[in-house]
Short mmCIF file of N, CA and C in Angstrom, two decimals:
data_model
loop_
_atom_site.label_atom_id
_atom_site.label_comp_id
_atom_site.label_asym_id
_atom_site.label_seq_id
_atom_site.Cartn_x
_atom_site.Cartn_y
_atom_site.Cartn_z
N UNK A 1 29.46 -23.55 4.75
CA UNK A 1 29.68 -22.40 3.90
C UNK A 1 28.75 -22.44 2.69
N UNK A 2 28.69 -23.85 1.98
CA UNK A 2 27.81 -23.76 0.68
C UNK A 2 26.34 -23.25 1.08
N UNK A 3 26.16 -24.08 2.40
CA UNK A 3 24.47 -23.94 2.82
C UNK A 3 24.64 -22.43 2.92
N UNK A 4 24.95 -21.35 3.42
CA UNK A 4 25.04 -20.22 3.31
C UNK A 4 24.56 -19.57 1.93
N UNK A 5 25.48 -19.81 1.42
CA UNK A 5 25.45 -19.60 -0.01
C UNK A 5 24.43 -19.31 -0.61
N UNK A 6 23.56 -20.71 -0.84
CA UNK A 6 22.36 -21.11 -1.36
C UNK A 6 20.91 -20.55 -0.38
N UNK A 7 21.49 -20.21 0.67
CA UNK A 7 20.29 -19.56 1.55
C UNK A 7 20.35 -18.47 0.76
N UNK A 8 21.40 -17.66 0.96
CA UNK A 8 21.74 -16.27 0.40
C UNK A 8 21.03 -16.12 -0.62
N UNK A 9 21.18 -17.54 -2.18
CA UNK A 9 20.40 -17.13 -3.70
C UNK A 9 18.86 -17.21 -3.34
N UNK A 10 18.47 -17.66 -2.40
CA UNK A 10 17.10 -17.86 -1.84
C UNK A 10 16.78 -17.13 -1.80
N UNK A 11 17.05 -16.06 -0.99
CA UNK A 11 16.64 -14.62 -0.12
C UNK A 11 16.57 -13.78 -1.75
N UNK A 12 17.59 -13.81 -2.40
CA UNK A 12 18.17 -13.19 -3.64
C UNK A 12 16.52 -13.13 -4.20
N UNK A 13 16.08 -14.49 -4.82
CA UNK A 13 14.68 -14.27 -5.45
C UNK A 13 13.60 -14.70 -5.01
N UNK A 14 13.81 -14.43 -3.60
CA UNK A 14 12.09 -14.20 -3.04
C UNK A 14 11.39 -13.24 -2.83
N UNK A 15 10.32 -13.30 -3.01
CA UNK A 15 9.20 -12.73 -3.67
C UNK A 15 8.26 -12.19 -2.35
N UNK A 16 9.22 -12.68 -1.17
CA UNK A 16 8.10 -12.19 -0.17
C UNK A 16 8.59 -10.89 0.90
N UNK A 17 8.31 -9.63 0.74
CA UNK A 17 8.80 -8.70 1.80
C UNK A 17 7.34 -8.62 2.86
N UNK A 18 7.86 -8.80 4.11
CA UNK A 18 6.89 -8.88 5.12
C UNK A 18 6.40 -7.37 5.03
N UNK A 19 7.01 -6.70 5.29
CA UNK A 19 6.56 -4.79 5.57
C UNK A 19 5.76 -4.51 4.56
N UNK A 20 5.34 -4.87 3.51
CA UNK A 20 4.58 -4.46 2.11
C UNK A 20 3.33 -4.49 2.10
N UNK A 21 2.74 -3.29 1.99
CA UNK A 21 1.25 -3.17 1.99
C UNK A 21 0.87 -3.38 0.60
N UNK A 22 0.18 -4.66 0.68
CA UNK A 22 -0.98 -4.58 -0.71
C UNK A 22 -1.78 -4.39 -1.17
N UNK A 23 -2.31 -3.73 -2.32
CA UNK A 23 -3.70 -3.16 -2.59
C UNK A 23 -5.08 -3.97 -1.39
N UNK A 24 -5.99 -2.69 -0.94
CA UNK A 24 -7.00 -3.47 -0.34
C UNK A 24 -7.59 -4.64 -0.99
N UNK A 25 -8.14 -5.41 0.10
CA UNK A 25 -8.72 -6.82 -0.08
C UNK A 25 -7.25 -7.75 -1.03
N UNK A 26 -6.49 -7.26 -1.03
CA UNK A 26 -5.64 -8.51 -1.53
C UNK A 26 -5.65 -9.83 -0.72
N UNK A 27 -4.99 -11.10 -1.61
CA UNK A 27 -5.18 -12.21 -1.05
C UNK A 27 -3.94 -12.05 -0.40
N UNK A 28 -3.18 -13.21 0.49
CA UNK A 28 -2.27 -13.55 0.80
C UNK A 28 -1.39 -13.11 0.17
N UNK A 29 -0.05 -12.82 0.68
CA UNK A 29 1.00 -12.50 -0.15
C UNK A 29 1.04 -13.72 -1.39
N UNK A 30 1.62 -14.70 -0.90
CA UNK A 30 1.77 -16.12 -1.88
C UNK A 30 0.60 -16.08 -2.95
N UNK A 31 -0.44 -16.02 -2.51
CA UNK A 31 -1.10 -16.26 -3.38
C UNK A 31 -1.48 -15.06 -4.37
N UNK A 32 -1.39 -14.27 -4.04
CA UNK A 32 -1.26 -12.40 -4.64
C UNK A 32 -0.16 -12.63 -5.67
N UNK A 33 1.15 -12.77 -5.16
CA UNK A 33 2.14 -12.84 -5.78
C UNK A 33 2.19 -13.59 -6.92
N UNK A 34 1.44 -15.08 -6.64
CA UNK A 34 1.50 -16.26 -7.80
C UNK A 34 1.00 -15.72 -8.59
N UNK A 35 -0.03 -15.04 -8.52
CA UNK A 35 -1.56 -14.66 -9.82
C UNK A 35 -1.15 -13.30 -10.20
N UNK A 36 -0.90 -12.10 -9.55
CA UNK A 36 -0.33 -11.01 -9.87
C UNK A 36 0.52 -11.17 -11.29
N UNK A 37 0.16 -10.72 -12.33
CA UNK A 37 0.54 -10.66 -13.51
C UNK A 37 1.77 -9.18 -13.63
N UNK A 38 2.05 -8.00 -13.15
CA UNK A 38 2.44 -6.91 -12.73
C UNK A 38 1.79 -6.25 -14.08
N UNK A 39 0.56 -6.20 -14.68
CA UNK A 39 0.23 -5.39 -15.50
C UNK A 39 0.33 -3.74 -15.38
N UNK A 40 0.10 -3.72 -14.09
CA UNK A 40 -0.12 -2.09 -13.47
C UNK A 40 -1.42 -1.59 -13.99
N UNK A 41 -2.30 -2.37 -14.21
CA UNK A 41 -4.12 -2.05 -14.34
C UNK A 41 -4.07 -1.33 -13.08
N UNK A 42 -3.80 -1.83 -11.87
CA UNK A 42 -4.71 -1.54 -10.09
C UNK A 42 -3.77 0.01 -10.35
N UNK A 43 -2.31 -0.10 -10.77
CA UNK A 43 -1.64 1.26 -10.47
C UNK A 43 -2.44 2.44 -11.08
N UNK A 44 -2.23 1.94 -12.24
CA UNK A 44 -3.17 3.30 -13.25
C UNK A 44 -4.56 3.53 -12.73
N UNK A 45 -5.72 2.50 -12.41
CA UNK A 45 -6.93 2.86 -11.87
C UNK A 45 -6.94 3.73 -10.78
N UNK A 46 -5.86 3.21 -9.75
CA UNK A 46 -6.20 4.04 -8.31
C UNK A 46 -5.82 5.84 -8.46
N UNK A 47 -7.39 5.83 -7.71
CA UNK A 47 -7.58 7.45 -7.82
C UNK A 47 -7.20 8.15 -6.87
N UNK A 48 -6.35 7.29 -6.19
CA UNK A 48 -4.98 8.71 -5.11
C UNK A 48 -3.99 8.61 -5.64
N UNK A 49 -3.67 7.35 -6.47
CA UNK A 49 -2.08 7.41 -7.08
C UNK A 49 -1.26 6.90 -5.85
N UNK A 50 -1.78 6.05 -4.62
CA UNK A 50 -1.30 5.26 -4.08
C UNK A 50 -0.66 4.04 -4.25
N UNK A 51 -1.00 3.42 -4.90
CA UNK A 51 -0.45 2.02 -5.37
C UNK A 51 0.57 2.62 -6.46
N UNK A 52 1.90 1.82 -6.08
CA UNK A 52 3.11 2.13 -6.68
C UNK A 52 3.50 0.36 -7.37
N UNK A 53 4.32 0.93 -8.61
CA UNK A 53 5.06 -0.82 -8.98
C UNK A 53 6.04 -0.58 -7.46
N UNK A 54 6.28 -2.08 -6.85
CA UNK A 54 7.32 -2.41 -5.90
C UNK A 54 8.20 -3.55 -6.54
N UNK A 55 8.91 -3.75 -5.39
CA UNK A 55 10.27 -4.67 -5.69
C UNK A 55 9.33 -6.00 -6.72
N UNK A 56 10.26 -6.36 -7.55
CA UNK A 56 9.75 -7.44 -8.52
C UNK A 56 8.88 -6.99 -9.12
N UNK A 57 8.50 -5.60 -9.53
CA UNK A 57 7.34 -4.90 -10.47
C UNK A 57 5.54 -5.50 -9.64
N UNK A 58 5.37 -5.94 -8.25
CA UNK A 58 4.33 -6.08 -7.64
C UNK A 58 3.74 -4.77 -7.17
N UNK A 59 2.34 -4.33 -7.17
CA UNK A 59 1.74 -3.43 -6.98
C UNK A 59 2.46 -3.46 -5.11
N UNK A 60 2.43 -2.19 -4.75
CA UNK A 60 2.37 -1.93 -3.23
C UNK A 60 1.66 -0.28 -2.53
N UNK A 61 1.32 -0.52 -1.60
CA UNK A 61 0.77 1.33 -1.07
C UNK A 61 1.89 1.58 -0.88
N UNK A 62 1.51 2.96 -0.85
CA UNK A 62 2.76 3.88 -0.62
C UNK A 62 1.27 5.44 0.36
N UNK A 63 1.59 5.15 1.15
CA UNK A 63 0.67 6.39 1.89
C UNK A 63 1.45 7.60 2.29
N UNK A 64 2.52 7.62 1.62
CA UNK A 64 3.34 9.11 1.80
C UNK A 64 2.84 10.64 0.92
N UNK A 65 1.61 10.12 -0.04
CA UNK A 65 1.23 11.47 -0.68
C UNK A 65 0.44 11.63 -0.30
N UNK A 66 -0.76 10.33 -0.03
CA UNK A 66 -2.41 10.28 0.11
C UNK A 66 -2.76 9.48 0.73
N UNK A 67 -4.06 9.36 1.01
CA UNK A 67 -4.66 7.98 1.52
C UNK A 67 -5.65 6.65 0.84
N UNK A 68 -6.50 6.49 0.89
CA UNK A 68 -6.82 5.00 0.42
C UNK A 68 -8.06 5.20 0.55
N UNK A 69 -8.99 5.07 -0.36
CA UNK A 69 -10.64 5.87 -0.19
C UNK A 69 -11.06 4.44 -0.27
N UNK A 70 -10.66 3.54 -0.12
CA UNK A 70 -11.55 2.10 -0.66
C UNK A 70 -12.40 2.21 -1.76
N UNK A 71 -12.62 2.71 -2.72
CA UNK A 71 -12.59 2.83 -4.12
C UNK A 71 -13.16 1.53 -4.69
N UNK A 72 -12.52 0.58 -4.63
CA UNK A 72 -12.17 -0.46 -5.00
C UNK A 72 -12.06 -0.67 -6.65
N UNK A 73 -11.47 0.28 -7.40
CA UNK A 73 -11.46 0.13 -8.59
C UNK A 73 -10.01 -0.37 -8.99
N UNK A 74 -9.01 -0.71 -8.00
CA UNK A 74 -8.10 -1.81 -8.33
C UNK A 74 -9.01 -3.20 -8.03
N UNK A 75 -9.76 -3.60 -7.76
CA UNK A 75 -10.14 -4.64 -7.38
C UNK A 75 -10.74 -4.71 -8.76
N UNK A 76 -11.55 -4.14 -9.10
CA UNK A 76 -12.61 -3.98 -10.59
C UNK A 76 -12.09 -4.13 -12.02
N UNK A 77 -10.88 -3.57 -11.57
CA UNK A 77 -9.65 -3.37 -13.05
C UNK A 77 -8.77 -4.75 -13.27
N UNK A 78 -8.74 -5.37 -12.41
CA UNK A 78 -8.27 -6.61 -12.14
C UNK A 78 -8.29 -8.27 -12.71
N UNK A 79 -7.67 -8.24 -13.93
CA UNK A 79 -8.29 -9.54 -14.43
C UNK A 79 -8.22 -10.76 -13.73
N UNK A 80 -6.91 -10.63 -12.74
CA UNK A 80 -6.60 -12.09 -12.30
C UNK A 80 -7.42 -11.49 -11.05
N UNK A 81 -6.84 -13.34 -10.56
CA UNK A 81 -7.74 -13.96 -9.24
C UNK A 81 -7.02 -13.29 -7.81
N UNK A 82 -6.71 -11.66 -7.83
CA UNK A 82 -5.94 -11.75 -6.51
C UNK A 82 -6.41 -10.94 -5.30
N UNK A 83 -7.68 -10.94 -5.31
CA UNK A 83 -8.44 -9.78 -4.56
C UNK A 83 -9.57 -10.62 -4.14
N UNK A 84 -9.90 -10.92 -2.98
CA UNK A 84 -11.11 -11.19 -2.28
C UNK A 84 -11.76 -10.11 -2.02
N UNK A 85 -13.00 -9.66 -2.12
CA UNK A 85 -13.99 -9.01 -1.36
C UNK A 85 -14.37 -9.27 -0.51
N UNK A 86 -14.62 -10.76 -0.50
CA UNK A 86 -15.36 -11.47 0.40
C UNK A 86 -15.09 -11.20 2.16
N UNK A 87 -13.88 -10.56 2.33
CA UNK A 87 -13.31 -10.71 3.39
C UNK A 87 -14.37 -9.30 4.27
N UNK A 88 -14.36 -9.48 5.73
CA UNK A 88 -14.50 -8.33 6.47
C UNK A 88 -14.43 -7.03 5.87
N UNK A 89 -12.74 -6.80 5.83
CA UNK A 89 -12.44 -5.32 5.91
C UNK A 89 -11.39 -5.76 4.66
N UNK A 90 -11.28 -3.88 4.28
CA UNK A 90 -10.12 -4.02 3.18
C UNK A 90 -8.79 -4.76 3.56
N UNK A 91 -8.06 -4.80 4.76
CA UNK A 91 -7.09 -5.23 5.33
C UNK A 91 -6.50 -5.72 6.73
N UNK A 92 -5.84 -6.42 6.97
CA UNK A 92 -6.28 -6.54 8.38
C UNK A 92 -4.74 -5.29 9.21
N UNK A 93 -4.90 -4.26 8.71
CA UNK A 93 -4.18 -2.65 8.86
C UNK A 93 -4.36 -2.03 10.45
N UNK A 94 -3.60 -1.91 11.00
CA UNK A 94 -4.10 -1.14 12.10
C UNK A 94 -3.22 0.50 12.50
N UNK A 95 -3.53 1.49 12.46
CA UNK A 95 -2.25 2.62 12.56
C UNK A 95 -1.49 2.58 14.11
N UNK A 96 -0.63 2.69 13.72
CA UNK A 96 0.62 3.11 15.25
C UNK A 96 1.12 4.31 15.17
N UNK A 97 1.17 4.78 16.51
CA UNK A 97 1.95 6.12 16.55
C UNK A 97 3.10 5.92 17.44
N UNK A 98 4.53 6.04 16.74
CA UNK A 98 5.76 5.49 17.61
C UNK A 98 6.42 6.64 18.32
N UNK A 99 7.49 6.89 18.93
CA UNK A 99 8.18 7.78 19.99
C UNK A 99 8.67 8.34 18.71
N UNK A 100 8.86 8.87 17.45
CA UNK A 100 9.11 9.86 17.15
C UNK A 100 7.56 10.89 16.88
N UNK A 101 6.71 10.98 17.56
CA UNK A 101 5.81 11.54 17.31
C UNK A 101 6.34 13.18 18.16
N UNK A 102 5.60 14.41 18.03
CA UNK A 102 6.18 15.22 18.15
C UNK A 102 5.70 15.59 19.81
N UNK A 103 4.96 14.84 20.40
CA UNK A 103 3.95 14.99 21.40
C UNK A 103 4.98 14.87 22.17
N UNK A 104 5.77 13.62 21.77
CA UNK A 104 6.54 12.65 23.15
C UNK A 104 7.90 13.80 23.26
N UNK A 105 8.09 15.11 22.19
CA UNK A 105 9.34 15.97 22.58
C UNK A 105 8.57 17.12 23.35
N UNK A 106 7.20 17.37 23.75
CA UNK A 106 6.46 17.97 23.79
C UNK A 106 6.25 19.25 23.31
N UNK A 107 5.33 18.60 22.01
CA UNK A 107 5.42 19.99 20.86
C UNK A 107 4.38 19.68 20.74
N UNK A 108 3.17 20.88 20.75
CA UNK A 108 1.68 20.73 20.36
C UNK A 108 1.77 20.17 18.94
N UNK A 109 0.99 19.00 18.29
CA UNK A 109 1.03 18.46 17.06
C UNK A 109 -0.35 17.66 16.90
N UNK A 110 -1.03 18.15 16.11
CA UNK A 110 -2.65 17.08 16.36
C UNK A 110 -2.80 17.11 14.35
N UNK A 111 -1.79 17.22 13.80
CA UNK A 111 -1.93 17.15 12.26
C UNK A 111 -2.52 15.77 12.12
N UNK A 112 -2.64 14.59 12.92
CA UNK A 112 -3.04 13.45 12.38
C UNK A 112 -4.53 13.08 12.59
N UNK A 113 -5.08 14.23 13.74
CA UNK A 113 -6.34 14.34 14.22
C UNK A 113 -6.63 15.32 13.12
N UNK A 114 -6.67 16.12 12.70
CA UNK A 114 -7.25 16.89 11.27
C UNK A 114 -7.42 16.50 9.95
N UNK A 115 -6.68 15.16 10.26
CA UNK A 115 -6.86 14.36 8.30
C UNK A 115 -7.56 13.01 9.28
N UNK A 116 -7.73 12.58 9.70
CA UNK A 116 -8.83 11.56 10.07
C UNK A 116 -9.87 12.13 9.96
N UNK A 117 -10.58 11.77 8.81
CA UNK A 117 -12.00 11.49 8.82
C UNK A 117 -13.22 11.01 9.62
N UNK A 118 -12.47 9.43 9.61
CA UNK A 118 -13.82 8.64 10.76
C UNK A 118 -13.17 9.48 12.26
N UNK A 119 -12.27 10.28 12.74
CA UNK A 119 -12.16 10.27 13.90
C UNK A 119 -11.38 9.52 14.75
N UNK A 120 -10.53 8.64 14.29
CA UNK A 120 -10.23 7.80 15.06
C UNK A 120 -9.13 7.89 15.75
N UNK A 121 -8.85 9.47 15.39
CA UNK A 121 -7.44 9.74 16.26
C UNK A 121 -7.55 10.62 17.35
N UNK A 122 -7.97 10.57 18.61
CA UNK A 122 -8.03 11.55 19.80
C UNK A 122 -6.81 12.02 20.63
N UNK A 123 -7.31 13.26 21.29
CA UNK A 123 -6.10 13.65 22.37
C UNK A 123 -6.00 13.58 23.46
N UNK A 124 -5.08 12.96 24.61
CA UNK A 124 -5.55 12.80 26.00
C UNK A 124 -4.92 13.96 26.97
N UNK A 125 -5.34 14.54 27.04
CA UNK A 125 -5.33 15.74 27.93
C UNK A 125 -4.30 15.28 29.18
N UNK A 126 -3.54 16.12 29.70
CA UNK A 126 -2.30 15.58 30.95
C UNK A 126 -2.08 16.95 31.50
N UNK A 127 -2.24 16.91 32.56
CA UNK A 127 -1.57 18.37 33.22
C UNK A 127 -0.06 18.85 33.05
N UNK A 128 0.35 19.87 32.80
CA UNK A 128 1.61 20.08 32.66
C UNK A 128 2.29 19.45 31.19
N UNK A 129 1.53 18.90 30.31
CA UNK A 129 1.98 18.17 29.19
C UNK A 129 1.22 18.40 28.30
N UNK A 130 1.94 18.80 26.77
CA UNK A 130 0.91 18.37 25.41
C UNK A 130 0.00 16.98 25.23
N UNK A 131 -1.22 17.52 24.80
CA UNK A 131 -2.36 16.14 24.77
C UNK A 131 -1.19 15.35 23.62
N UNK A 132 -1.84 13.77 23.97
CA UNK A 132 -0.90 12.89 23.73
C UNK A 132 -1.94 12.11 22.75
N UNK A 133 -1.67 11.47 21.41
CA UNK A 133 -2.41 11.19 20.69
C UNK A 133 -2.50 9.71 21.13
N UNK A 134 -4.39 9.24 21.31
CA UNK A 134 -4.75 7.71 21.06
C UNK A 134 -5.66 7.44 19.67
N UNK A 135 -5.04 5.99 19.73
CA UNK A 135 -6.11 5.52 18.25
C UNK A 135 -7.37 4.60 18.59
N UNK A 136 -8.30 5.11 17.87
CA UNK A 136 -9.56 4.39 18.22
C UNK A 136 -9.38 3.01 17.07
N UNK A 137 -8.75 1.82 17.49
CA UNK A 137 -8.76 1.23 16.62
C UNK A 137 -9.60 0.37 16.02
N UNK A 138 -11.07 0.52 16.63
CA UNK A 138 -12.57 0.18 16.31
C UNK A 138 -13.16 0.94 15.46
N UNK A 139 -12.48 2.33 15.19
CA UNK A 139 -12.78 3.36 14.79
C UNK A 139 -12.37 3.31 13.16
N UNK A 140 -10.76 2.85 13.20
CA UNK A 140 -9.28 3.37 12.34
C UNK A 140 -9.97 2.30 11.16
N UNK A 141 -9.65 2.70 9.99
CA UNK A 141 -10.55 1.97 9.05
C UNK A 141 -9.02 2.05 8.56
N UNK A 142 -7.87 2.11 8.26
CA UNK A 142 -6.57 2.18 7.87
C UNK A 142 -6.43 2.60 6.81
N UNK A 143 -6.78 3.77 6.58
CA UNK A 143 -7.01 4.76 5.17
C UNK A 143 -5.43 4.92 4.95
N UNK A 144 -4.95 5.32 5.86
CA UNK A 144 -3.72 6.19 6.10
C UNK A 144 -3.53 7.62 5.76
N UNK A 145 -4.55 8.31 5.91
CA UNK A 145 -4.95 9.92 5.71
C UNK A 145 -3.38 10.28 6.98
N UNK A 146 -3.80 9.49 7.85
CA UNK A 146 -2.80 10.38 8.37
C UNK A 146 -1.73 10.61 8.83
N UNK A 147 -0.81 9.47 7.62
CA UNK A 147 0.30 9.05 7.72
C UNK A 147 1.20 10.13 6.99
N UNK A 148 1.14 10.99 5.87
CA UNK A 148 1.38 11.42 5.29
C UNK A 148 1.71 13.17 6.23
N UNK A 149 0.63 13.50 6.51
CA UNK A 149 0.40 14.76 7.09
C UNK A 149 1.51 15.01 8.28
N UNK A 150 2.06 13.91 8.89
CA UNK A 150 2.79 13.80 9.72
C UNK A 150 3.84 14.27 9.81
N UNK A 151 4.35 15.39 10.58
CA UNK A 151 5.85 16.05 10.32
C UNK A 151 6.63 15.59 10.76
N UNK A 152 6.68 14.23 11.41
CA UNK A 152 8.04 13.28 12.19
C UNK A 152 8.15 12.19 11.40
N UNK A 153 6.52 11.64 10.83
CA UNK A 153 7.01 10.50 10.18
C UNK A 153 6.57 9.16 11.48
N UNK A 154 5.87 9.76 12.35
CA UNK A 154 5.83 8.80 13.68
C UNK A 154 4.42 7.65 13.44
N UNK A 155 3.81 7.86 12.24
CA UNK A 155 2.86 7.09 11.97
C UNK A 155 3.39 6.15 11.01
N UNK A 156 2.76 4.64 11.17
CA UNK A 156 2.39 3.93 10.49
C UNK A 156 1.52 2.71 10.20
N UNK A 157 0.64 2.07 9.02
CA UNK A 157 0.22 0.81 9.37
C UNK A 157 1.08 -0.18 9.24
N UNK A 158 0.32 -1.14 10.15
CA UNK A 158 0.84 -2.43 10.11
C UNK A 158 -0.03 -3.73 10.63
N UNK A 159 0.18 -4.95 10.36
CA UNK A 159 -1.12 -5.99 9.93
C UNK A 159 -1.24 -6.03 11.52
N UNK A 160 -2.51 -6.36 12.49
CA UNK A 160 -3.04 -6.09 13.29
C UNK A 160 -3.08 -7.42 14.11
#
């Protein structure tokens, strides 16, 4: 029963939610988290107004208004150590489209192909059926343009 307990105050103040998108090029959660000061410099800089304070006052995306131009002027605004550039890509992000998409009730819906930019969202043509959306994920740079636009809500990223 005690071990319970004390798991429980554990969970209580940890600092780590798996589902949480962090500003591009962030480091590791742990190590993001350690150095992350919660000034809200990256909040105020970003020019979609994506980055929100999250749980424990830590920066997080929020792609429900806008998307993510890679900017990188949270990275620039940034006094501490919590942003690599160095890496590949801004994140290792990939988009999904799940069974509430509007295709799978078959309802013409290509709103997520009109806010992709690079393209990376196509339609596959089926006889007798609404085209069915694929992601080019060579393509998907994980802006999240077109998470937002979505009238089901059937999009999202997640680490790849």
């Amino acid at each position: 029963m005690t071990q319970g307990i004390n798991q429980s105050r554990r969970n209580l103040f940890s600092r780590r939610k798996t589902h949480v998108i962090r500003p591009p090029w962030s480091k590791p959660e742990h190590s993001f988290t350690d150095n992350c000061t919660r000034c809200d410099k990256c909040i105020d800089a970003c020019e979609t107004k994506i980055i929100k304070r999250g749980a424990g006052g830590f920066p997080e995306i929020d792609f429900s208004q806008d998307e993510c131009t890679f900017c990188k002027q949270c990275v620039e605004v940034c006094p501490e150590p919590v942003f690599d550039t160095s890496t590949e890509g801004p994140w290792p992000l990939v988009a999904n489209i799940n069974d509430t998409c509007l295709t799978a009730k078959g309802v013409w819906c290509q709103s997520c192909k009109d806010a992709c930019e690079p393209r990376a969202i196509s339609f596959i043509m089926a006889v007798g059926q609404v085209p069915k959306p694929q992601i080019d994920l060579a393509a998907c740079t994980a802006c999240g343009a077109c998470v937002s636009p979505c009238p089901s809500d059937a999009i999202n990223l997640n680490s790849g």
